[in-house]
Short mmCIF file of C-alpha atoms in Angstrom, two decimals:
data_model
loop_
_atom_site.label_atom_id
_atom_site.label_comp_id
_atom_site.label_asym_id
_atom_site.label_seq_id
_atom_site.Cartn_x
_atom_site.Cartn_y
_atom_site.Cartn_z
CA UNK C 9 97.87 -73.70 -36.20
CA UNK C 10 98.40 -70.14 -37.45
CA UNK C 11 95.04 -67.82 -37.72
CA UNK C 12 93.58 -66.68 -40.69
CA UNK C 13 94.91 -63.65 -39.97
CA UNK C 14 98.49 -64.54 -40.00
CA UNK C 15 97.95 -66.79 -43.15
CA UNK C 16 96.42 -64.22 -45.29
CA UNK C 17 99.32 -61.73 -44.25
CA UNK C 18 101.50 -64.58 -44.69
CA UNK C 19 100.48 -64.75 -48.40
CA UNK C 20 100.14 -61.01 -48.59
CA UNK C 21 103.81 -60.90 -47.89
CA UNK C 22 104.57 -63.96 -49.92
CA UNK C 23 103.64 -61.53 -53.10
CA UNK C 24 106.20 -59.63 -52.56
CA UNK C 25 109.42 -62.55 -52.01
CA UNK C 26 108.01 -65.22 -53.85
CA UNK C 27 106.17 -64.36 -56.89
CA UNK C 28 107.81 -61.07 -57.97
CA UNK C 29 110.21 -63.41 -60.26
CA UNK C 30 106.58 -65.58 -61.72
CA UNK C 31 105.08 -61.83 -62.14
CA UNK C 32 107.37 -60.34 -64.47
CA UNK C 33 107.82 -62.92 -67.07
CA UNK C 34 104.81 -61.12 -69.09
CA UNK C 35 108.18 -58.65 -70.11
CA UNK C 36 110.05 -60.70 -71.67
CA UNK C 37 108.45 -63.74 -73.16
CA UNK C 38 107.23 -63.02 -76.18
CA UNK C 39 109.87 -61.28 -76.93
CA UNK C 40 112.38 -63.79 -76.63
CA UNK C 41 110.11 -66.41 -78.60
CA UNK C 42 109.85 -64.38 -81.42
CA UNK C 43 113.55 -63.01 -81.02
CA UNK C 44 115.18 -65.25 -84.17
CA UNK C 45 113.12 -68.80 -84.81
CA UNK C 46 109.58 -67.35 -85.92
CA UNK C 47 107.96 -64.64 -87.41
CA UNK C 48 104.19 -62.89 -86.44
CA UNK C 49 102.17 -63.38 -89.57
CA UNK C 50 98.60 -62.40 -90.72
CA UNK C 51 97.62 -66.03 -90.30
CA UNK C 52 97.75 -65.24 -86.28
CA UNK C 53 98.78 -69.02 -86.12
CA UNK C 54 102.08 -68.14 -83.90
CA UNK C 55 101.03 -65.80 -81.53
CA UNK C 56 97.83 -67.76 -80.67
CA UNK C 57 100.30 -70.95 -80.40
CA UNK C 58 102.28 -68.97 -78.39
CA UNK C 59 99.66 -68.32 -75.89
CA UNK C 60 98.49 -71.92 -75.68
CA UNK C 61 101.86 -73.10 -74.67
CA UNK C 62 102.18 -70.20 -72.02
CA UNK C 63 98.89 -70.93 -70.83
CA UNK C 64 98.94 -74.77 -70.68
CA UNK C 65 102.78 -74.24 -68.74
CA UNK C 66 101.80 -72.02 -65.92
CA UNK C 67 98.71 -74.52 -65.61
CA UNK C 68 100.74 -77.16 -65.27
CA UNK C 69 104.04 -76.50 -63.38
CA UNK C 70 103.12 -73.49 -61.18
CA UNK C 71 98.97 -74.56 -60.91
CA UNK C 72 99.13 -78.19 -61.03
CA UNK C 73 103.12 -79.37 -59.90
CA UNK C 74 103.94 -77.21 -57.52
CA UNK C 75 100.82 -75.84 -55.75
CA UNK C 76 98.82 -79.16 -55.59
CA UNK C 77 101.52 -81.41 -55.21
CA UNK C 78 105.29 -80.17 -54.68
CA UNK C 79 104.06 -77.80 -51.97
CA UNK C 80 102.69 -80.86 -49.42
CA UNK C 81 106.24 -82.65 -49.55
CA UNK C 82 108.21 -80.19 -47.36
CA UNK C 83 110.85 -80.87 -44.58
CA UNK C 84 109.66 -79.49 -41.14
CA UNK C 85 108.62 -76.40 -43.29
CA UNK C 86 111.16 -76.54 -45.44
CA UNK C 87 111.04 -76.27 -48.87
CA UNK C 88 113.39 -76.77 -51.89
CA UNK C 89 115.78 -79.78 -53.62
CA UNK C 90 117.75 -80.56 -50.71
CA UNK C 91 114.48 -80.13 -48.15
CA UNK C 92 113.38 -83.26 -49.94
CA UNK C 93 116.68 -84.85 -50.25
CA UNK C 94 116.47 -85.00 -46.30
CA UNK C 95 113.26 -85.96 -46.10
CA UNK C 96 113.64 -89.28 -48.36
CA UNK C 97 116.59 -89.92 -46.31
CA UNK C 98 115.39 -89.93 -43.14
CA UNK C 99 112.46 -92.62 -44.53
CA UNK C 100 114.89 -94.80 -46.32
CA UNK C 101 118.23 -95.76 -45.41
CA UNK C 102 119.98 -94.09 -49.10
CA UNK C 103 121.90 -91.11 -47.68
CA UNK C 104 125.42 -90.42 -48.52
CA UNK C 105 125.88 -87.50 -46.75
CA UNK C 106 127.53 -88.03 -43.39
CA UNK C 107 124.99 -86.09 -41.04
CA UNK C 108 123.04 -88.98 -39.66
CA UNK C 109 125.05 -89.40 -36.22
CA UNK C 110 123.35 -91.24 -33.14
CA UNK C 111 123.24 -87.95 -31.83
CA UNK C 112 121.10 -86.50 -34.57
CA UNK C 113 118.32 -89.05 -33.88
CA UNK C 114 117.99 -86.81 -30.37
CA UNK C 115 117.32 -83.98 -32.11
CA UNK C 116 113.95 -82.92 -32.56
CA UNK C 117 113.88 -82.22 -36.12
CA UNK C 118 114.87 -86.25 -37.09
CA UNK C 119 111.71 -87.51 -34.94
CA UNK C 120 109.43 -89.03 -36.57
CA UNK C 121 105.68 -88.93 -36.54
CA UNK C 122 104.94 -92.45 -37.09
CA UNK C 123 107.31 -95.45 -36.24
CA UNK C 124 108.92 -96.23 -39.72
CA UNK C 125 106.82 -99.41 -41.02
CA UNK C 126 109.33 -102.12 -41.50
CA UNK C 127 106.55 -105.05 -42.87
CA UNK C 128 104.71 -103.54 -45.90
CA UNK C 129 107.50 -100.72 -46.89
CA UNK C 130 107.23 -99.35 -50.17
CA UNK C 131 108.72 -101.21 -53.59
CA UNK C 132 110.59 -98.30 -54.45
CA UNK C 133 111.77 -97.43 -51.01
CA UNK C 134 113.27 -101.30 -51.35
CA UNK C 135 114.54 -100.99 -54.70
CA UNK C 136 116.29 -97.43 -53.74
CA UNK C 137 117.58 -99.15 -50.44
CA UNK C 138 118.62 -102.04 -52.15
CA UNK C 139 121.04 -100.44 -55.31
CA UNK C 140 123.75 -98.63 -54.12
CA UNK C 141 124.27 -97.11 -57.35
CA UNK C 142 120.45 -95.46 -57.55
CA UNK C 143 122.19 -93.79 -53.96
CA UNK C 144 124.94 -91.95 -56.28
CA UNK C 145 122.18 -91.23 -59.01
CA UNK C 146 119.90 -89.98 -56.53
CA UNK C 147 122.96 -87.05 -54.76
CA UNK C 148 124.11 -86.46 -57.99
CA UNK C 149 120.25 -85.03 -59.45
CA UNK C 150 119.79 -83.69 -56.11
CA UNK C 151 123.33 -81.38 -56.10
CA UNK C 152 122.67 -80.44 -60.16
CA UNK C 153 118.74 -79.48 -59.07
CA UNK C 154 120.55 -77.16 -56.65
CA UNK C 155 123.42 -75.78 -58.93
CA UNK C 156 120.58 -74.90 -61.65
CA UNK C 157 118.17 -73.02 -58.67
CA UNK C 158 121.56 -71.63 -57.78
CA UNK C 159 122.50 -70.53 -61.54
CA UNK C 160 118.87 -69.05 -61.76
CA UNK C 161 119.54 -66.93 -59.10
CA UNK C 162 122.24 -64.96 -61.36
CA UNK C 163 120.46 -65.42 -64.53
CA UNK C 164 116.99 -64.06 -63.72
CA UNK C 165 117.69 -60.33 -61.46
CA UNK C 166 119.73 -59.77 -64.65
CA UNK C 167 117.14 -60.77 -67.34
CA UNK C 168 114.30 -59.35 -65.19
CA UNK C 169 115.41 -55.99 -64.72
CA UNK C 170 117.92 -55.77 -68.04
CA UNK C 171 113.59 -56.13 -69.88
CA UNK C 172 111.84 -54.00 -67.41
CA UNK C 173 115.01 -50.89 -68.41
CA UNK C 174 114.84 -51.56 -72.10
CA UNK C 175 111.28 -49.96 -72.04
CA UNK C 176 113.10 -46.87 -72.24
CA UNK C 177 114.48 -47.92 -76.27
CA UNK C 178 110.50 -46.11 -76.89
CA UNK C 179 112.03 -42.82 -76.23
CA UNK C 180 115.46 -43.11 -77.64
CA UNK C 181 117.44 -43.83 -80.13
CA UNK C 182 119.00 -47.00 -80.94
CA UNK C 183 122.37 -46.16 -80.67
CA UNK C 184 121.92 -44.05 -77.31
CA UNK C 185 119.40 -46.97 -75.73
CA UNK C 186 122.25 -49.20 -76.21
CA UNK C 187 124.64 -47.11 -73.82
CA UNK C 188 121.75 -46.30 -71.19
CA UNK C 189 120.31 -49.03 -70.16
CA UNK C 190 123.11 -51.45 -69.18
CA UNK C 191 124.38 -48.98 -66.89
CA UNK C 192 121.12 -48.15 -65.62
CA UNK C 193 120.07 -52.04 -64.65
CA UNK C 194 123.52 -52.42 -62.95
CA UNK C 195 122.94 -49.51 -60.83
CA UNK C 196 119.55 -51.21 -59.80
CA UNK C 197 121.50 -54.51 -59.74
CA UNK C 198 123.66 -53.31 -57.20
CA UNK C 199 120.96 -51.52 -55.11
CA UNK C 200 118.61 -54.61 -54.55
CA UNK C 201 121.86 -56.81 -53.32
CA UNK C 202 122.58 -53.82 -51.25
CA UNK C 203 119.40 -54.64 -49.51
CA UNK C 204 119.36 -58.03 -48.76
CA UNK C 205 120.99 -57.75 -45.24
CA UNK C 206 117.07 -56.07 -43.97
CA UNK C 207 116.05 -59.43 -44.12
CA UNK C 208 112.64 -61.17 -45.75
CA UNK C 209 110.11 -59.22 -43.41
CA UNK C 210 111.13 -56.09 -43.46
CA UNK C 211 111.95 -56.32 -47.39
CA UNK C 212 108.67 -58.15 -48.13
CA UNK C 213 106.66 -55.62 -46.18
CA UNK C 214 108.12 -53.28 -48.82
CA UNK C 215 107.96 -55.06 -51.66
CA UNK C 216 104.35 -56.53 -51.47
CA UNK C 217 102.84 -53.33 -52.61
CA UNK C 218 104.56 -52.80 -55.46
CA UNK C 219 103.92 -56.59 -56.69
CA UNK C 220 100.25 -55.86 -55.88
CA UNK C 221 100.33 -52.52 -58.08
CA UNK C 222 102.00 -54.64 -60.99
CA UNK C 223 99.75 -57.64 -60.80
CA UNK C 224 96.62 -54.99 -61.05
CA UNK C 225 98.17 -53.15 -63.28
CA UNK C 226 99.01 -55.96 -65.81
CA UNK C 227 95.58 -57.41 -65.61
CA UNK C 228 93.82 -54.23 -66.13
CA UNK C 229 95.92 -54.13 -69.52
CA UNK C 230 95.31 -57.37 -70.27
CA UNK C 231 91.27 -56.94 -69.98
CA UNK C 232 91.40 -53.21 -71.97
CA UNK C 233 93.70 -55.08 -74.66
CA UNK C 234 91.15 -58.02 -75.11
CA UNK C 235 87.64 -55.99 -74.91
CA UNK C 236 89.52 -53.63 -77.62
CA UNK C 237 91.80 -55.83 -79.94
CA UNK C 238 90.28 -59.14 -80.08
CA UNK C 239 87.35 -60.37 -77.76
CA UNK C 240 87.57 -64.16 -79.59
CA UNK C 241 91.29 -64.51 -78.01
CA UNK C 242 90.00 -66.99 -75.69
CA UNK C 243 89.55 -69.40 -78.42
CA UNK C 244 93.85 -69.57 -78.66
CA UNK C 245 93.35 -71.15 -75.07
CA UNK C 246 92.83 -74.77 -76.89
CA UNK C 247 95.38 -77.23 -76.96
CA UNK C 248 94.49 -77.55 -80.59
CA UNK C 249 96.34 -74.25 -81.49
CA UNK C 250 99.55 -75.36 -79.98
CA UNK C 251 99.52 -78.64 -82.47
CA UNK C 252 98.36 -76.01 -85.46
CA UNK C 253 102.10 -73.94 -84.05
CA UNK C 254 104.27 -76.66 -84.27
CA UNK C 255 102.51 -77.71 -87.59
CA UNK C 256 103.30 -74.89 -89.33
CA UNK C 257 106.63 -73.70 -87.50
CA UNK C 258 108.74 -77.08 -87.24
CA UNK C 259 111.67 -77.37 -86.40
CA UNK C 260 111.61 -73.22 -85.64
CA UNK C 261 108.75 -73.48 -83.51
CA UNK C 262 110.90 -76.07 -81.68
CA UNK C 263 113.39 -73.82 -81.49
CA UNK C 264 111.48 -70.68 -80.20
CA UNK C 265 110.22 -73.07 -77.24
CA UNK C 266 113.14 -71.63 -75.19
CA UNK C 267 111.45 -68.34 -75.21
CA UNK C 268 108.25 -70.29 -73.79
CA UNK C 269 109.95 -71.58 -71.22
CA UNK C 270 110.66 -68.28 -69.19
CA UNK C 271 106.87 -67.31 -68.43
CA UNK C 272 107.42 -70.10 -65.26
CA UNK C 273 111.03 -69.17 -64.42
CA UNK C 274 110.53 -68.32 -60.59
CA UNK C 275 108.44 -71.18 -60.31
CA UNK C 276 110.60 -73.26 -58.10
CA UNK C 277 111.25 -70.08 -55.72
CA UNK C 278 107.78 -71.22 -54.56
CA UNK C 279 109.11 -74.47 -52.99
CA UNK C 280 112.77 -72.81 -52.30
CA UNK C 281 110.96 -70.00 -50.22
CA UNK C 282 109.07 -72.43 -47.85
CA UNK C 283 110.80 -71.95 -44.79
CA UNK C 284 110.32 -68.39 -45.12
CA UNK C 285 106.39 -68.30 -44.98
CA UNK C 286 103.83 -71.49 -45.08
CA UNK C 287 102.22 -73.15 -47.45
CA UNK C 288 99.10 -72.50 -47.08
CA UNK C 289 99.70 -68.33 -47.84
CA UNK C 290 101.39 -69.23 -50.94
CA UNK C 291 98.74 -71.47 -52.20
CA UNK C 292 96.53 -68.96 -51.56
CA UNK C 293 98.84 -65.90 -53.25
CA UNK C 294 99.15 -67.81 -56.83
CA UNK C 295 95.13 -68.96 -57.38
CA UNK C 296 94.05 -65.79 -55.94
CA UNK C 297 96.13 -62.99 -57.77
CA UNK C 298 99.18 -64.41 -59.62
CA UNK C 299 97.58 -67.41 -61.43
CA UNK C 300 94.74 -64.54 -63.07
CA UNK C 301 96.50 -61.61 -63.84
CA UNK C 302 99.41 -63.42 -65.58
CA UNK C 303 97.15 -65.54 -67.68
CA UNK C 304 94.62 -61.98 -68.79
CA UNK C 305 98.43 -60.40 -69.43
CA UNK C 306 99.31 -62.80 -71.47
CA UNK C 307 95.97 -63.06 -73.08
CA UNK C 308 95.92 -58.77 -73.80
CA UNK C 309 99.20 -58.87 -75.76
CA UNK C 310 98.26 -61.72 -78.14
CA UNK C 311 94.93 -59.93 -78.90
CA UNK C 312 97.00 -56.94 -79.53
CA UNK C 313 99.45 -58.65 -81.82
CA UNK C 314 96.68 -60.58 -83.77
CA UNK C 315 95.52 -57.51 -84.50
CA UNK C 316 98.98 -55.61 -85.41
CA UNK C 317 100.28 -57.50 -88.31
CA UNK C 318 103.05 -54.72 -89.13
CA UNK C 319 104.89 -55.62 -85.75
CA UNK C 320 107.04 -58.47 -86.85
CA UNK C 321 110.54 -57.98 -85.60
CA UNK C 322 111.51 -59.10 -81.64
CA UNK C 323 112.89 -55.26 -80.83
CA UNK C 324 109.06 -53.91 -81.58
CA UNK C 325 107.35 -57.14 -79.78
CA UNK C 326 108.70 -56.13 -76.62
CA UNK C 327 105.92 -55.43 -73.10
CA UNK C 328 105.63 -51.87 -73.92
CA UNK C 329 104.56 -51.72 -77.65
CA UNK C 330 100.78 -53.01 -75.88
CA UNK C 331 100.80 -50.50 -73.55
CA UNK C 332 98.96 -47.87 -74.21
CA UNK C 333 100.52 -43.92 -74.68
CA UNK C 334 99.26 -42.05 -72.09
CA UNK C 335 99.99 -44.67 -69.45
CA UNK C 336 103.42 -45.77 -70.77
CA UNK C 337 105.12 -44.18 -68.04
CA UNK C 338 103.78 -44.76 -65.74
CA UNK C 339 103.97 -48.80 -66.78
CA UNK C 340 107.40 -48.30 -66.69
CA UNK C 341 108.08 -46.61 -63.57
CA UNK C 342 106.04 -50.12 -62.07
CA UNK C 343 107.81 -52.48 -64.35
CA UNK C 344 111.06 -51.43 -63.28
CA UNK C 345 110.42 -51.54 -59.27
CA UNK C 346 108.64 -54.96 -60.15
CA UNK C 347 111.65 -55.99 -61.78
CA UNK C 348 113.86 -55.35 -58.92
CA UNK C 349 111.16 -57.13 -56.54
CA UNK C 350 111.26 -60.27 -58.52
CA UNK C 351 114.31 -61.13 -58.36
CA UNK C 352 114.21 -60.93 -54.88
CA UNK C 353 112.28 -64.48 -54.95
CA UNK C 354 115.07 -66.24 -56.31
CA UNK C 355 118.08 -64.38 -53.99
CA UNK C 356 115.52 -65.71 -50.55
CA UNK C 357 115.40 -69.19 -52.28
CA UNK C 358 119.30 -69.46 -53.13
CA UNK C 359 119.99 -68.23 -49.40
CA UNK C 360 117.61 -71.33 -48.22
CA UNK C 361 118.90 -73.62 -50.56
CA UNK C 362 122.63 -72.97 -49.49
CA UNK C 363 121.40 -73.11 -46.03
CA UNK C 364 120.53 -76.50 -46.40
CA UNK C 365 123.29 -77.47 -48.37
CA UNK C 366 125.68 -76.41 -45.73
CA UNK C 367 123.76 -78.66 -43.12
CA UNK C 368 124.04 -81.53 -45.23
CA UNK C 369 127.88 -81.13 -45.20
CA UNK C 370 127.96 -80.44 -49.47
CA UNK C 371 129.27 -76.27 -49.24
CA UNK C 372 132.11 -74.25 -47.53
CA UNK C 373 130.86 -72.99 -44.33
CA UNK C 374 129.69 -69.36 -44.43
CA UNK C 375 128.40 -66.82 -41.91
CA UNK C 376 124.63 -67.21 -41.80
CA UNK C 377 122.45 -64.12 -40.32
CA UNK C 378 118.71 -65.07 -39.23
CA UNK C 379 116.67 -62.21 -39.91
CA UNK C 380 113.68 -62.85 -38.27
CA UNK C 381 112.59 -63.42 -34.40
CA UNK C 382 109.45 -65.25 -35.38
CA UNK C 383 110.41 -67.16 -38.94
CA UNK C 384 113.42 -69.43 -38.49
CA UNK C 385 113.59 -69.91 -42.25
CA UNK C 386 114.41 -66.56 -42.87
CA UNK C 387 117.94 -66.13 -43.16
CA UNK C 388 120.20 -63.89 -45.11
CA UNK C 389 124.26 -65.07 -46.15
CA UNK C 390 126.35 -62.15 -47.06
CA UNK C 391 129.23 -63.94 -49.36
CA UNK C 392 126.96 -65.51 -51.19
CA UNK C 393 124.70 -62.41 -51.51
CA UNK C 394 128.22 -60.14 -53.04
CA UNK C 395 129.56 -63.25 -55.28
CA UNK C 396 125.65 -63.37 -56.19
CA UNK C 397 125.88 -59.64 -57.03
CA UNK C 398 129.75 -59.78 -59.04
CA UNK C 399 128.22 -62.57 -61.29
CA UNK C 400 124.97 -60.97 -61.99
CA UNK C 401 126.84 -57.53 -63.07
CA UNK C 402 129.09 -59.91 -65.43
CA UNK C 403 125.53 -61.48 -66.73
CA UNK C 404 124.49 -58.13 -68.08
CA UNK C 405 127.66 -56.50 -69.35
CA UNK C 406 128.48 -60.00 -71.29
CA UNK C 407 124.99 -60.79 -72.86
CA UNK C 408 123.70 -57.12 -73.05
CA UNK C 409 120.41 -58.36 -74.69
CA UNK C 410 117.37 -60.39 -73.89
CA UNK C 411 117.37 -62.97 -76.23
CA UNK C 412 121.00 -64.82 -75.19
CA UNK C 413 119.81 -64.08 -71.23
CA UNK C 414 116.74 -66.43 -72.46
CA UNK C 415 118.79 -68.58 -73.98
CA UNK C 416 121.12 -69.19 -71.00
CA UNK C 417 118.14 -69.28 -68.54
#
């Protein structure tokens, strides 16, 4: 049993790894939704859809899937696809992976707590046991779960920082923003890979701070952009005003979706980042400062839009346009640092993932570096951190904008 101590600097330190990717989706998701498929007009009916579906998703994946549930199903403290792959192996006879030796059954990690039940087993544990082609289904969901975690990991340091940069198209030109800021997030790029080989701790010691300064500073926007703009914003909250979106918007409202989607990318970096703290501290981190401030962010720039009919095209819906001047700035200074902190979620979770994957006998061995004298989870690989590097530089320079990063994502 850790103390509460431990936990709550656990958690503390859990801001910083795990939730930096969950943090900064208030950048980019609006724009992206209105990028192409649907316009802001004076009836409001959009933008208060939009903020239904965001709020209803991070209610139900982040709140509902992954803290209540997800969370409880890890693997010795593990966490992520092939975690539970393991652990539904080692409870049913279905695994196709050749890793279950006599030998193994010595080891303390394939103990179990109770004496399997062989009377009054499970129907679906028999029905799984009993088709061998629900075994091939089974590896086959289980390796593309992991390739799409995997393919996150290149797609979301590039869209993350590539938004938090373009705050600078406020003080430039057009043509010049276009020539500043992909250089710019590349140099970033290649300064957060650079370092990865600190380890977890060390890097989530640093990084917690800054995710705390974001989180604050989002909400505080959020609450001056409601009290100002639109008290009655609450109302959008209904489920009613996502049926009234897709009413009006059809099949471009279906469309936009996509857009909706990123405010839980990072979501699964909660599971995939297990092993490097417990569960219990990132339970805690999401319904005590995540789970608020990204729902009064998300709430402060629909009042402001409701309220700013003139702002119809996806380059002025963009984070910043909310902000207001005198603290622009400074926003940006934050955003940018955030940006670089939440992709760090994602890199810890592809690290574990390929961990595991190597265990299980499904990757090319690689040179794996534990970090940490107390955490055994927290590990650090360094091909996969440069190929992970090369492919998010390529991400950038090909898509150069938002909207096809959202897209791909």
């Amino acid at each position: 049993k850790q103390s509460w101590k431990t936990v709550l600097f656990l958690a503390y330190q859990s801001l910083g790894v795990v939730y930096g990717d969950l943090s900064i989706s208030p950048l980019y998701v609006y724009k992206s939704t209105f990028a192409e498929d649907i316009q802001h007009s004076q009836s409001n009916e959009e933008i208060f859809g939009v903020l239904s579906f965001v709020f209803w998703t991070l209610t139900l994946v982040p709140l509902f899937k992954y803290v209540f549930i997800v969370l409880r199903a890890d693997d010795n403290g593990e966490g992520g696809t092939f975690a539970l792959y393991s652990l539904l192996c080692r409870h049913a006879n279905i695994s196709l992976l050749p890793n279950r030796q006599i030998v193994d059954e010595e080891v303390s990690t394939y103990k179990l707590e109770y004496p399997p039940q062989t009377k009054n087993s499970s129907r679906v544990k028999r029905i799984l046991e009993k088709h061998k082609n629900l075994h091939t289904a089974l590896l086959m969901v289980v390796l593309l779960g992991t390739c799409m975690v995997i393919g996150d990991g290149i797609l979301t340091p590039a869209i993350s920082v590539f938004s938090a940069v373009s705050g600078l198209e406020l003080a430039m030109t057009k043509d010049r923003h276009e020539y500043a800021v992909v250089p710019i997030t590349c140099v970033i790029l290649v300064c957060l890979f650079a370092l990865q080989h600190y380890g977890t701790h060390r890097v989530g010691t640093i990084f917690a701070p800054i995710i705390v300064t974001w989180l604050l500073c989002i909400s505080a926007l959020g609450l001056y952009n409601i009290i100002h703009w639109n008290p009655q914003v609450y109302r959008a909250l209904s489920p009613y005003y996502m049926y009234k979106f897709l009413r009006k918007t059809r099949k471009s409202g279906w469309m936009s979706l996509g857009g909706i989607l990123l405010c839980m990318t990072g979501s699964e970096a909660m599971f995939a980042d297990l092993g490097h703290f417990s569960h219990l501290a990132i339970k805690i981190a999401f319904t005590s400062a995540v789970y608020p401030a990204l729902i009064l962010a998300y709430m402060g720039q629909a009042a402001y839009l409701s309220k700013h009919h003139h702002i119809n095209s996806s380059y002025q819906i963009g984070f910043y346009v909310y902000v207001p001047e005198p603290v622009r700035w400074p926003v940006l200074g934050v955003a940018i640092l955030a940006s670089v902190v939440g992709s760090q979620a994602i890199i810890s979770g592809t690290f574990s993932i390929i961990n595991q994957s190597l265990a299980l006998g499904c990757f090319p061995r690689v040179k794996v570096v534990h970090t940490s004298e107390k955490i055994h989870g927290q590990i650090y690989i360094p091909e996969i951190n440069w190929i992970l590097m090369i492919l998010c530089l390529a991400v950038t320079v090909g898509f150069r904008d938002t909207k096809h990063m959202g897209n791909a994502s």
